[in-house]
Coordinates of C-alpha atoms (C1' of nucleotides) in Angstrom, one line a residue:
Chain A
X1103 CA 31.9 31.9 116.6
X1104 CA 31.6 32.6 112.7
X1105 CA 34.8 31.2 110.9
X1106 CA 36.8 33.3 109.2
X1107 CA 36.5 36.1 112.0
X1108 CA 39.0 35.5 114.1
X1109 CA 42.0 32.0 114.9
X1110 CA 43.8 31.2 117.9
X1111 CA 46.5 29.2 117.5
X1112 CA 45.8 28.7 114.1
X1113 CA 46.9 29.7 111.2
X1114 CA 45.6 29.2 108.2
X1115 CA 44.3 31.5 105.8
X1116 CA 41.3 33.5 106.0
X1117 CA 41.1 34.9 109.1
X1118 CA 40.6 39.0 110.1
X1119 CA 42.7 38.6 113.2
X1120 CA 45.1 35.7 114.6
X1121 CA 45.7 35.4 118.5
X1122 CA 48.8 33.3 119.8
X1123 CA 48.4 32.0 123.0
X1124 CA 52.3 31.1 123.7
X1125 CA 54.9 30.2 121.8
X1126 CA 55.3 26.4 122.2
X1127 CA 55.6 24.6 119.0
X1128 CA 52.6 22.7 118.8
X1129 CA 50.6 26.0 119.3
X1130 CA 52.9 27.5 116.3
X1131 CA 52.4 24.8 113.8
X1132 CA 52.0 26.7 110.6
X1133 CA 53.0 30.1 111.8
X1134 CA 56.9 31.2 110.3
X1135 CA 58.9 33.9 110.1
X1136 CA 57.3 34.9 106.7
X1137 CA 53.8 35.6 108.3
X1138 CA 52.0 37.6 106.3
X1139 CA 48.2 36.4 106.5
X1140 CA 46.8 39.2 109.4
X1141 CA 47.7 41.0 112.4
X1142 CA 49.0 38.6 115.2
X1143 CA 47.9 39.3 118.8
X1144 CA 49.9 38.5 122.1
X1145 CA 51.1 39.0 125.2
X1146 CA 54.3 41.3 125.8
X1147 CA 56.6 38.8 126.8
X1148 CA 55.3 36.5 123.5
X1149 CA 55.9 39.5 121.1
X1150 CA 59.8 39.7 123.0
X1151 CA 60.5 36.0 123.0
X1152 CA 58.8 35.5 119.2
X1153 CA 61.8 36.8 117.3
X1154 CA 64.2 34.4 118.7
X1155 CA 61.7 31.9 117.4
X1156 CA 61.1 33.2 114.2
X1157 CA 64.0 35.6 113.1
X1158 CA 63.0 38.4 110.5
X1159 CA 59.2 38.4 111.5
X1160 CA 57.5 41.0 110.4
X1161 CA 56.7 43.2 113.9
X1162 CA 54.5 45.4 112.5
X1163 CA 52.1 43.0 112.5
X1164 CA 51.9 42.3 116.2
X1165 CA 49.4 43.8 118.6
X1166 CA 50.4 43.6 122.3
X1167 CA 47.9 42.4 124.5
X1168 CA 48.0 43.7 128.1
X1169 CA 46.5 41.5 130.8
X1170 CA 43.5 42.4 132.4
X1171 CA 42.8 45.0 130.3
X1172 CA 39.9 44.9 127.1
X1173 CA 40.9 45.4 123.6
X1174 CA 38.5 46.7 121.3
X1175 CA 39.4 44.9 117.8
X1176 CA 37.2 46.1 115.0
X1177 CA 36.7 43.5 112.4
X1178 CA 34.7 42.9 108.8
X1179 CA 32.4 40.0 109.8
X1180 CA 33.4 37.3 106.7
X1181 CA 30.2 36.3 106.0
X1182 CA 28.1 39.8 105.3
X1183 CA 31.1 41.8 105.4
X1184 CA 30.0 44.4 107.6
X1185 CA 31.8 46.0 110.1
X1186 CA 31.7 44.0 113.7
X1187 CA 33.4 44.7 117.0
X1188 CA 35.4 42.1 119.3
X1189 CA 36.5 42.7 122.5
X1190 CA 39.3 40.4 123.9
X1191 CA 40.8 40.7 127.3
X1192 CA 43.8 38.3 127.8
X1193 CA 44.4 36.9 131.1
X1194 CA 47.7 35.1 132.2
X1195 CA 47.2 31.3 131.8
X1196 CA 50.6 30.5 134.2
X1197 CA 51.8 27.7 131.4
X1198 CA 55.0 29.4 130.3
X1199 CA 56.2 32.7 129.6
X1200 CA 54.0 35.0 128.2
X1201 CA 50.9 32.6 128.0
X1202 CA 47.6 33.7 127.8
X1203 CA 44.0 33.2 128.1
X1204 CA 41.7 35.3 126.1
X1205 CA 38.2 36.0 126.4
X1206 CA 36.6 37.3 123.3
X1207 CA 32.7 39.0 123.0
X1208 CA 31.0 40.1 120.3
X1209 CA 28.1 39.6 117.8
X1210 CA 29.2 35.4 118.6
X1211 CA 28.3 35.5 122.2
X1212 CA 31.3 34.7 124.5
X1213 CA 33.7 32.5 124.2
X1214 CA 36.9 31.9 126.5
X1215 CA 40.1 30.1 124.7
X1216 CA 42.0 28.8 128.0
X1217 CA 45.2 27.7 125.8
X1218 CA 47.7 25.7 127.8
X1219 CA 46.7 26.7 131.4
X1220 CA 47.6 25.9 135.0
X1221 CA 45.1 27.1 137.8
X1222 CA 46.4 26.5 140.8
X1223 CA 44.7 28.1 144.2
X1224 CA 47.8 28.4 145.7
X1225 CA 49.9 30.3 143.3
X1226 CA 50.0 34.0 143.5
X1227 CA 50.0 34.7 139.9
X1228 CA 47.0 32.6 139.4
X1229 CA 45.2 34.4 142.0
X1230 CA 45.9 37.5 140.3
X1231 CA 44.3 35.8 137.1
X1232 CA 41.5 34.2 138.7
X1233 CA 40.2 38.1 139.8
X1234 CA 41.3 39.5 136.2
X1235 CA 39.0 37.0 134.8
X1236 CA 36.6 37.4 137.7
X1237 CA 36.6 41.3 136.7
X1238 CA 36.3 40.7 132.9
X1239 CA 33.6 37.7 133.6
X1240 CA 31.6 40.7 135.3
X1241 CA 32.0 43.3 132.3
X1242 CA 28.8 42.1 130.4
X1243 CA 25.9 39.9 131.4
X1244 CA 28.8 37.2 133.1
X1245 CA 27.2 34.6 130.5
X1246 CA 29.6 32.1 128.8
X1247 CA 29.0 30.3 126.1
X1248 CA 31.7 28.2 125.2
X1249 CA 34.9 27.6 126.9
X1250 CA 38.0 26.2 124.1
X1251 CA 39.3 24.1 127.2
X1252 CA 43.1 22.5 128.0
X1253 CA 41.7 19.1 128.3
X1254 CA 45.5 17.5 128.1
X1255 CA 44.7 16.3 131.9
X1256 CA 40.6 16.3 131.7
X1257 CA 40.3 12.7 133.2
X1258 CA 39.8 12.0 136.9
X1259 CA 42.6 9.9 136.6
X1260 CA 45.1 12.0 136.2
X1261 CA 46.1 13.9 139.6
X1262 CA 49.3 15.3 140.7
X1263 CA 50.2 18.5 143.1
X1264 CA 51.0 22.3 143.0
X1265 CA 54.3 23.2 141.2
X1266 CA 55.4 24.6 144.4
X1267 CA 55.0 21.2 145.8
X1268 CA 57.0 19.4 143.2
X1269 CA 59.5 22.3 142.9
X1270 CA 60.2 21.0 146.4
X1271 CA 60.5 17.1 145.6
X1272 CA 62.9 18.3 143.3
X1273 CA 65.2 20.0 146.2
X1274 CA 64.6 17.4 148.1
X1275 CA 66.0 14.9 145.6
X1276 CA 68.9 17.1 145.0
X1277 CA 69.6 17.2 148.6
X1278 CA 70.0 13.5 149.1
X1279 CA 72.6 13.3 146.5
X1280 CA 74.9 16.2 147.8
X1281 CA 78.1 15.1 145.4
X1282 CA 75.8 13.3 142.3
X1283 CA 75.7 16.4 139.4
X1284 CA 72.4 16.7 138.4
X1285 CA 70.3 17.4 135.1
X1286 CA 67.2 18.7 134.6
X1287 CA 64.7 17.9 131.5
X1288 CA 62.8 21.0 130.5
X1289 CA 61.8 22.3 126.8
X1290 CA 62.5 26.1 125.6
X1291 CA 59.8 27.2 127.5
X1292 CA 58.2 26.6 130.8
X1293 CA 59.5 25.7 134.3
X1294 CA 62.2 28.7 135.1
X1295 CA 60.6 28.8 138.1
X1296 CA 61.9 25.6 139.2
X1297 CA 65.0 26.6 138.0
X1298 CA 65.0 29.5 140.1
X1299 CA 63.9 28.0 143.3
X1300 CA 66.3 25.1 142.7
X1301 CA 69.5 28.2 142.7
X1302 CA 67.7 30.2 145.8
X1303 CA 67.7 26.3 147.7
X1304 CA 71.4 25.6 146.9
X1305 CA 72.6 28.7 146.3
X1306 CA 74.2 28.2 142.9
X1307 CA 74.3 28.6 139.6
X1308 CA 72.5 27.1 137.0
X1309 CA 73.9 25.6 133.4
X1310 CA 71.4 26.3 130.6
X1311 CA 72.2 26.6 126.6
X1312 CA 73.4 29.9 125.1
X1313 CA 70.1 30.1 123.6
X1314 CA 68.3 29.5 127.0
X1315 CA 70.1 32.0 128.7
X1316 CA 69.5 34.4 126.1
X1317 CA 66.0 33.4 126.3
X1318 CA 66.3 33.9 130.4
X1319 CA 68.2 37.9 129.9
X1320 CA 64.8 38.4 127.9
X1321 CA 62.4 37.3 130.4
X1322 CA 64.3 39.8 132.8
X1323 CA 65.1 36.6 135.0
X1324 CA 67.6 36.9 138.3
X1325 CA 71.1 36.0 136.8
X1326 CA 71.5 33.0 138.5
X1327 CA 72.2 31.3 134.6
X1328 CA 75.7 30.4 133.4
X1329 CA 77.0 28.8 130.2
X1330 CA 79.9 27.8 132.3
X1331 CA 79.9 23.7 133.0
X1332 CA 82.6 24.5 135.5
X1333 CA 81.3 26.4 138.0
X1334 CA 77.5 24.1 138.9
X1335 CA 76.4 20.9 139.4
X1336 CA 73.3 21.3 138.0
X1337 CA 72.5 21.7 134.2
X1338 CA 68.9 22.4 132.7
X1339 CA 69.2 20.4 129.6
X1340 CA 66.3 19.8 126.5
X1341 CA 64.1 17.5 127.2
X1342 CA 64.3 15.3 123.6
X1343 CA 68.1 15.1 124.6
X1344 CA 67.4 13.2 127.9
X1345 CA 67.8 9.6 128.1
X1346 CA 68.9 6.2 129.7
X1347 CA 71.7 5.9 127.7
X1348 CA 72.7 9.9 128.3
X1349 CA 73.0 9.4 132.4
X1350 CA 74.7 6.2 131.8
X1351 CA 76.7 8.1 129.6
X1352 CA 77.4 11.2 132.1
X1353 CA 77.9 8.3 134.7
X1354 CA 81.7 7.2 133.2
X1355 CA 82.4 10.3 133.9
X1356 CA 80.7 11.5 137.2
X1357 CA 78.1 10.3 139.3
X1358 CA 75.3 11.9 138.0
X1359 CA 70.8 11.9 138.3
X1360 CA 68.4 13.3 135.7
X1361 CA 65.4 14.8 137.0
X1362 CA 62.4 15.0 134.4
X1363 CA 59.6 17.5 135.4
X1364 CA 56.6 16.7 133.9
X1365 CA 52.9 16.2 134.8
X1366 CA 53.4 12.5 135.4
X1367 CA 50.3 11.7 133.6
X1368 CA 51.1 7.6 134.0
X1369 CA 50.6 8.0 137.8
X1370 CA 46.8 6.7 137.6
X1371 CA 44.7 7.0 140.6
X1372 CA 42.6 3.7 140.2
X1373 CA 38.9 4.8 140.3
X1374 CA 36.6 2.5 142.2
X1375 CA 32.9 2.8 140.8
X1376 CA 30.4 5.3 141.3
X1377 CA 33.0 7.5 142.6
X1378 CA 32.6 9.5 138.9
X1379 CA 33.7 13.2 140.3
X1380 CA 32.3 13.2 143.4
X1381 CA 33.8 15.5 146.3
X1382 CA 35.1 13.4 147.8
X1383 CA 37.4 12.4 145.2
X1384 CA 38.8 15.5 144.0
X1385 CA 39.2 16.9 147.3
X1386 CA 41.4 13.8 148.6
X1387 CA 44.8 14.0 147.0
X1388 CA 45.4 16.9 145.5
X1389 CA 44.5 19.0 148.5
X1390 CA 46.5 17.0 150.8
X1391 CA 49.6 17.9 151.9
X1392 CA 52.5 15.6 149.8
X1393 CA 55.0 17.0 152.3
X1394 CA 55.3 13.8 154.6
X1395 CA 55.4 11.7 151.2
X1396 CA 59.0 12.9 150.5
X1397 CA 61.6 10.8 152.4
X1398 CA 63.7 9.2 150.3
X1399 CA 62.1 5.5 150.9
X1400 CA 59.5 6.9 148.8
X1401 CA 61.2 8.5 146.2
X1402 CA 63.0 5.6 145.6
X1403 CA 59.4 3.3 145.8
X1404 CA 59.4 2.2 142.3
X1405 CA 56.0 1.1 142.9
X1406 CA 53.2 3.7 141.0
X1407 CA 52.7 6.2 143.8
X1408 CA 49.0 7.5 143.8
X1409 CA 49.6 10.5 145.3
X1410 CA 51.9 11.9 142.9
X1411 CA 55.4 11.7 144.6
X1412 CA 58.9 11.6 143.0
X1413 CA 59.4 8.5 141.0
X1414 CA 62.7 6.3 140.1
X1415 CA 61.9 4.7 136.8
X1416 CA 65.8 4.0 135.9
X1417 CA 68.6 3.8 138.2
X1418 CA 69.3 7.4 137.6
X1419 CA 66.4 9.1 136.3
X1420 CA 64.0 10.7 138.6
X1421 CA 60.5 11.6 137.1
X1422 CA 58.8 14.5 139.5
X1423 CA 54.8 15.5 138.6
X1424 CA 55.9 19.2 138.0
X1425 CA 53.2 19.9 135.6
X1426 CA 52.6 23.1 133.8
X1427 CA 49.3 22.1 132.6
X1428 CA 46.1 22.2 135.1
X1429 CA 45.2 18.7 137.1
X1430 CA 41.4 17.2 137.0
X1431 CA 40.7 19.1 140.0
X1432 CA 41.8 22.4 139.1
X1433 CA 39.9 21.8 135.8
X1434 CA 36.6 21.9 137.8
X1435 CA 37.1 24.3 139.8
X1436 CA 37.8 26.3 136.8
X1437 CA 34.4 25.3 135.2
X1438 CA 32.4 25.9 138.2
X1439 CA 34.3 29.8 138.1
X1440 CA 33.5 30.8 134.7
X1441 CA 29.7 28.0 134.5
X1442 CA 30.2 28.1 130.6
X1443 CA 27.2 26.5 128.5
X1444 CA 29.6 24.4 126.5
X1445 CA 33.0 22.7 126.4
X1446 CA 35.4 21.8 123.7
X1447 CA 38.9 20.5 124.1
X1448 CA 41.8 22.2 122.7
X1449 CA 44.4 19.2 123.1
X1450 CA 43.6 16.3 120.7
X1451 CA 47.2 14.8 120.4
X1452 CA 46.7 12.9 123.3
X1453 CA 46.6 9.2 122.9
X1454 CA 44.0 9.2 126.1
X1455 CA 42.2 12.3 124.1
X1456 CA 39.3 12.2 126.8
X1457 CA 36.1 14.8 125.2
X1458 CA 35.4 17.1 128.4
X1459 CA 31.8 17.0 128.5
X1460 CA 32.5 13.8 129.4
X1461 CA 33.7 14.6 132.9
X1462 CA 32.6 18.4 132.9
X1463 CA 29.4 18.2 130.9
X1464 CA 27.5 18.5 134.2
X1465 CA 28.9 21.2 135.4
X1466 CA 28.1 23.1 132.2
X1467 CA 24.3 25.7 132.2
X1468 CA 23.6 24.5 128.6
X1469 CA 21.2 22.5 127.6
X1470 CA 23.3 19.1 126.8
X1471 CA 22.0 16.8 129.6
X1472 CA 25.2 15.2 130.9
X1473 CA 26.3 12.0 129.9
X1474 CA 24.5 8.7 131.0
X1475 CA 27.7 7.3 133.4
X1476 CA 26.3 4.7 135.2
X1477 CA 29.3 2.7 135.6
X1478 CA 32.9 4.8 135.8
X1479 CA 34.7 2.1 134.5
X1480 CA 33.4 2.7 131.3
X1481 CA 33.6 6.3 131.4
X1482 CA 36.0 6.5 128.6
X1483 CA 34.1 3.9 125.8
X1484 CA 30.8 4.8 127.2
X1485 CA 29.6 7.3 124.6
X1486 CA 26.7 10.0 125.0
X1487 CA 24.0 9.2 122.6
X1488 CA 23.1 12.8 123.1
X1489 CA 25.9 14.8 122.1
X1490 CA 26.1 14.5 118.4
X1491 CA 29.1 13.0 116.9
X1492 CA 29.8 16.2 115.3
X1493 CA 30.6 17.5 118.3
X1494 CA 33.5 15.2 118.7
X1495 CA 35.2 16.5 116.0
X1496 CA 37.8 18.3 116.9
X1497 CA 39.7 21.3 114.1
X1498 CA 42.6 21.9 116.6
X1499 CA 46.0 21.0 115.7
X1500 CA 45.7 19.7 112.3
X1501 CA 44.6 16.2 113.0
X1502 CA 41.1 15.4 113.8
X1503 CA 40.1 13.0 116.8
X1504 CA 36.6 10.7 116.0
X1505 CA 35.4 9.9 119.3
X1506 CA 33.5 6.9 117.2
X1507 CA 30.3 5.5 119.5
X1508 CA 31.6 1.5 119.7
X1509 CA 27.9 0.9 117.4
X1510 CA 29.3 3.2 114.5
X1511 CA 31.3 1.1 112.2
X1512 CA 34.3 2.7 110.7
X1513 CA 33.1 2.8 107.4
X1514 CA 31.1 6.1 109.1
X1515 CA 31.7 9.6 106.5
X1516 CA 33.8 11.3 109.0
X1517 CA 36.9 8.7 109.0
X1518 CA 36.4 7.4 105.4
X1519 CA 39.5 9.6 104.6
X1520 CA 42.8 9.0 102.2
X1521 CA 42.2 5.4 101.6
X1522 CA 45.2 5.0 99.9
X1523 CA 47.7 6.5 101.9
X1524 CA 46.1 4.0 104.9
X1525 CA 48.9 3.7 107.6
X1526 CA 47.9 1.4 110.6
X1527 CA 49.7 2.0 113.9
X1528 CA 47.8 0.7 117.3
X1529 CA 48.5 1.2 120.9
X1530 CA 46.6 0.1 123.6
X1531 CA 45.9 2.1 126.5
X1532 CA 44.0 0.1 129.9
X1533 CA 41.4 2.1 131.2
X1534 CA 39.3 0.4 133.6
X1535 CA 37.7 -3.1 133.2
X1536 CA 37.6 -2.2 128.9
X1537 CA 40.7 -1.6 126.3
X1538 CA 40.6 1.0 124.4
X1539 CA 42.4 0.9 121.2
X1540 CA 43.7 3.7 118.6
X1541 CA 43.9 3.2 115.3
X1542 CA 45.5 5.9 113.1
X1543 CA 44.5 6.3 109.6
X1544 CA 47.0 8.9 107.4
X1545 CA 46.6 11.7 110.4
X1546 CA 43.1 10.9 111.8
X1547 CA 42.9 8.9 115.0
X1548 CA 40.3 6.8 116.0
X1549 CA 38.9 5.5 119.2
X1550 CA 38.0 2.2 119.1
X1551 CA 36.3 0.7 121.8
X1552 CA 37.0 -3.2 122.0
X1553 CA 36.3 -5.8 124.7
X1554 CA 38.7 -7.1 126.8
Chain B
dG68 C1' 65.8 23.2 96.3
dC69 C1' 62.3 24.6 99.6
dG70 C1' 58.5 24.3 102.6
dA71 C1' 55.0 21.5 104.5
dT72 C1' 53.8 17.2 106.6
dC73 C1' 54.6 13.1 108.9
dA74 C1' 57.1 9.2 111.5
dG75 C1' 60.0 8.2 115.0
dA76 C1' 62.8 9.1 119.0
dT77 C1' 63.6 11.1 123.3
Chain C
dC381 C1' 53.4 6.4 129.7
dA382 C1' 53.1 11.9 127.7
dC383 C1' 54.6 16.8 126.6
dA384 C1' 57.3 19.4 123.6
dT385 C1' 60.9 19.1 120.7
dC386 C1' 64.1 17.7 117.2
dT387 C1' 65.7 14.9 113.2
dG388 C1' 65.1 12.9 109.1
dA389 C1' 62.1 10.9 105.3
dT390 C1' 58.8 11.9 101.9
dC391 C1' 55.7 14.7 99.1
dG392 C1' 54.4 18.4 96.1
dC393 C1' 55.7 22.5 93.9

DNA sequence: GCGATCAGAT
DNA sequence: CACATCTGATCGC
């Protein structure tokens, strides 16, 4: 797609129309209540929940986006200025409230931005999405060109189960500790389902933050919420304010766990060669029932589970792979569904950014012959020689990723940036037999590939 | 002084 | 660990 025409979670100047895809902050980065730069477009719930976010915004600005349904949008095309059509239907991406996917057509071709997304087969609303996008899919010639993917999870070896799943690890954890209090990790946006099915299991109430609540009365939520520490035992608390010291803080007082819901992306399934996405190895796991993985022996295992149970890492903390981001698996079967001609990755904070044609290139109909991955343990250094290095770059979130091939010295054009504010922070991250390395240079991180 | 950006912590 | 968030320092206007 031309720039200029149209941003999605960006917002910079210069574009006809902006699209927000939810409002978690690193999606929002640059967007304030004194937006002025174009019409904004998002789902209902979005447009409700945006003025808590940014007070004063300007709402004549917003255009609602219906799921399902296909929005006409005509634009000026920024490079001959004459009048072009989009069409954008928004599906629900079942990441947080009001999140959506959009899939735009026009003079560009077709592209689908996924934004943060969970696809999970089981989940109700995600079968409703999976046959609004079917429907939409079928509106024109069914041709993709390029889906904007969530890669934060593109890498085999990340695998953990349904929310449903975990939601029930959770109860189960709360069950074995009948008189502990209990608090919950979550961020401003995300995971009320939990919430809920934790207050339908025990039949209480649950302790969020005036704001939360107030957030909650928006959604149209059951009111199951309180402000009132008095009357539950368990409290839905920020995530940044959960620590260590906190639980050993809340334990003076009483006996209290922390659960923190998240997609458990250090649980690593160890990948033996040649097992680089076969069947076999997406299908094991994650389809498998967890359910006989729960007793408490196991939740209390500190040893890395590989099938993505409850995990003690701290005498009080229990981490549980409630992830509101889609697994590996889920990822395919996503790609196979929509058989784009091209991926890019919308996620390049990650410090195991992994480029998805890596893993997914195959399963793409364009003409980039997958990568060369003869040996999986070197799936993450091995560069392909045949997707240009351009193609690495990513314009996401304000910093770039260089996926640099380990020949390319670092003196290479696209790095060479802001010499003099150079800042050198490392961390090493093991992935298979090789270490990779990240270097960051004044906002631009760099794989390095070393030897071991 | 204000907003934008970044580092660091959680 | 990582995601999403917040706090506080610094930069430029």
């Amino acid at each position: 797609m031309e720039d200029g025409l149209i941003s999605v979670d960006r917002w910079a100047r210069g574009s006809e129309a902006y699209f927000l895809t939810h409002l978690h902050s690193d999606h929002t980065k640059g967007l304030s209540s004194k937006w002025s730069h174009g019409p904004l477009f998002c789902s209902p719930i979005t447009a409700r929940l945006l003025p808590i976010k940014f007070p004063n915004f300007n709402l004549s600005l917003l255009r609602i986006l219906h799921t399902g349904t296909s929005h006409t949008i005509s634009l000026r095309s920024p490079s001959s200025s004459n009048p072009t059509t989009v069409i954008v239907t928004a599906i629900d991406a079942c990441h947080c409230p009001g999140s959506i996917m959009l899939l735009f057509r026009g003079d560009f071709g077709c592209e689908l931005h996924t934004g943060d997304f969970r696809w999970e087969g089981s989940c109700e609303k995600a079968r409703i999405a999976r046959e609004m996008l079917g429907v939409a899919l079928k509106e024109h010639d069914g041709v993709v060109d390029v889906v904007c993917l969530d890669n934060t999870y593109a890498n085999p070896t990340y695998e953990f189960p349904s929310r449903s799943v975990a939601a029930q690890q959770v109860i189960d954890i709360i069950s074995s500790h009948p008189d502990h209090d209990v608090i919950i990790g979550i961020n401003n946006y995300g995971k009320e389902d939990l919430l809920l099915q934790i207050s339908r299991a025990f039949d209480i109430e649950i302790w969020v933050s005036p704001q939360r609540l107030q957030t909650m009365h928006l959604l149209g939520l059951p009111d199951v919420f309180t402000t009132d520490t008095t009357v539950t035992r368990v409290r839905a608390v920020p995530m940044y304010s959960f620590s260590r010291k906190t639980l050993e803080g809340l334990n003076l007082i009483r006996p209290t766990i922390g659960i923190l819901p998240s997609g458990l992306p250090w649980v690593k399934k160890s990948l033996k060669k040649n097992e680089f996405l076969s069947g076999s190895f997406l299908t094991s796991g994650s389809k498998r029932s967890r359910c006989d993985t729960d007793s408490t022996q196991v939740q209390m295992d500190k040893k890395i589970d590989k099938t993505g149970s409850p995990k003690m890492f701290d005498k009080y903390i229990f981490s549980v792979p409630y992830s509101d981001h889609s697994n590996c698996a889920e990822l395919e079967d996503f790609i196979k569904l929509v058989k784009p001609s091209s991926l890019k990755g919308i996620v390049s904070s990650s410090t195991c950014y992994i480029e998805p044609m890596y893993y997914f290139g195959r399963l793409c109909t364009g003409n980039q012959p997958a990568p060369m991955l003869h040996n999986v343990e070197d799936v993450n250094v091995e560069l392909d020689r045949n997707i240009s290095k351009e193609s690495y770059l990513l314009k996401g979130s304000g910093k770039r990723v260089v996926t640099i091939n380990p020949e390319t010295s670092f003196e290479d054009d696209n790095v060479e940036l802001d010499r003099n504010r150079y800042r050198r922070k490392t961390s090493k991250v093991k992935l298979g037999s090789r270490m990779t390395k990240f270097i960051k240079r004044g906002g631009v991180k760099i794989l390095e590939h070393v030897e071991e």
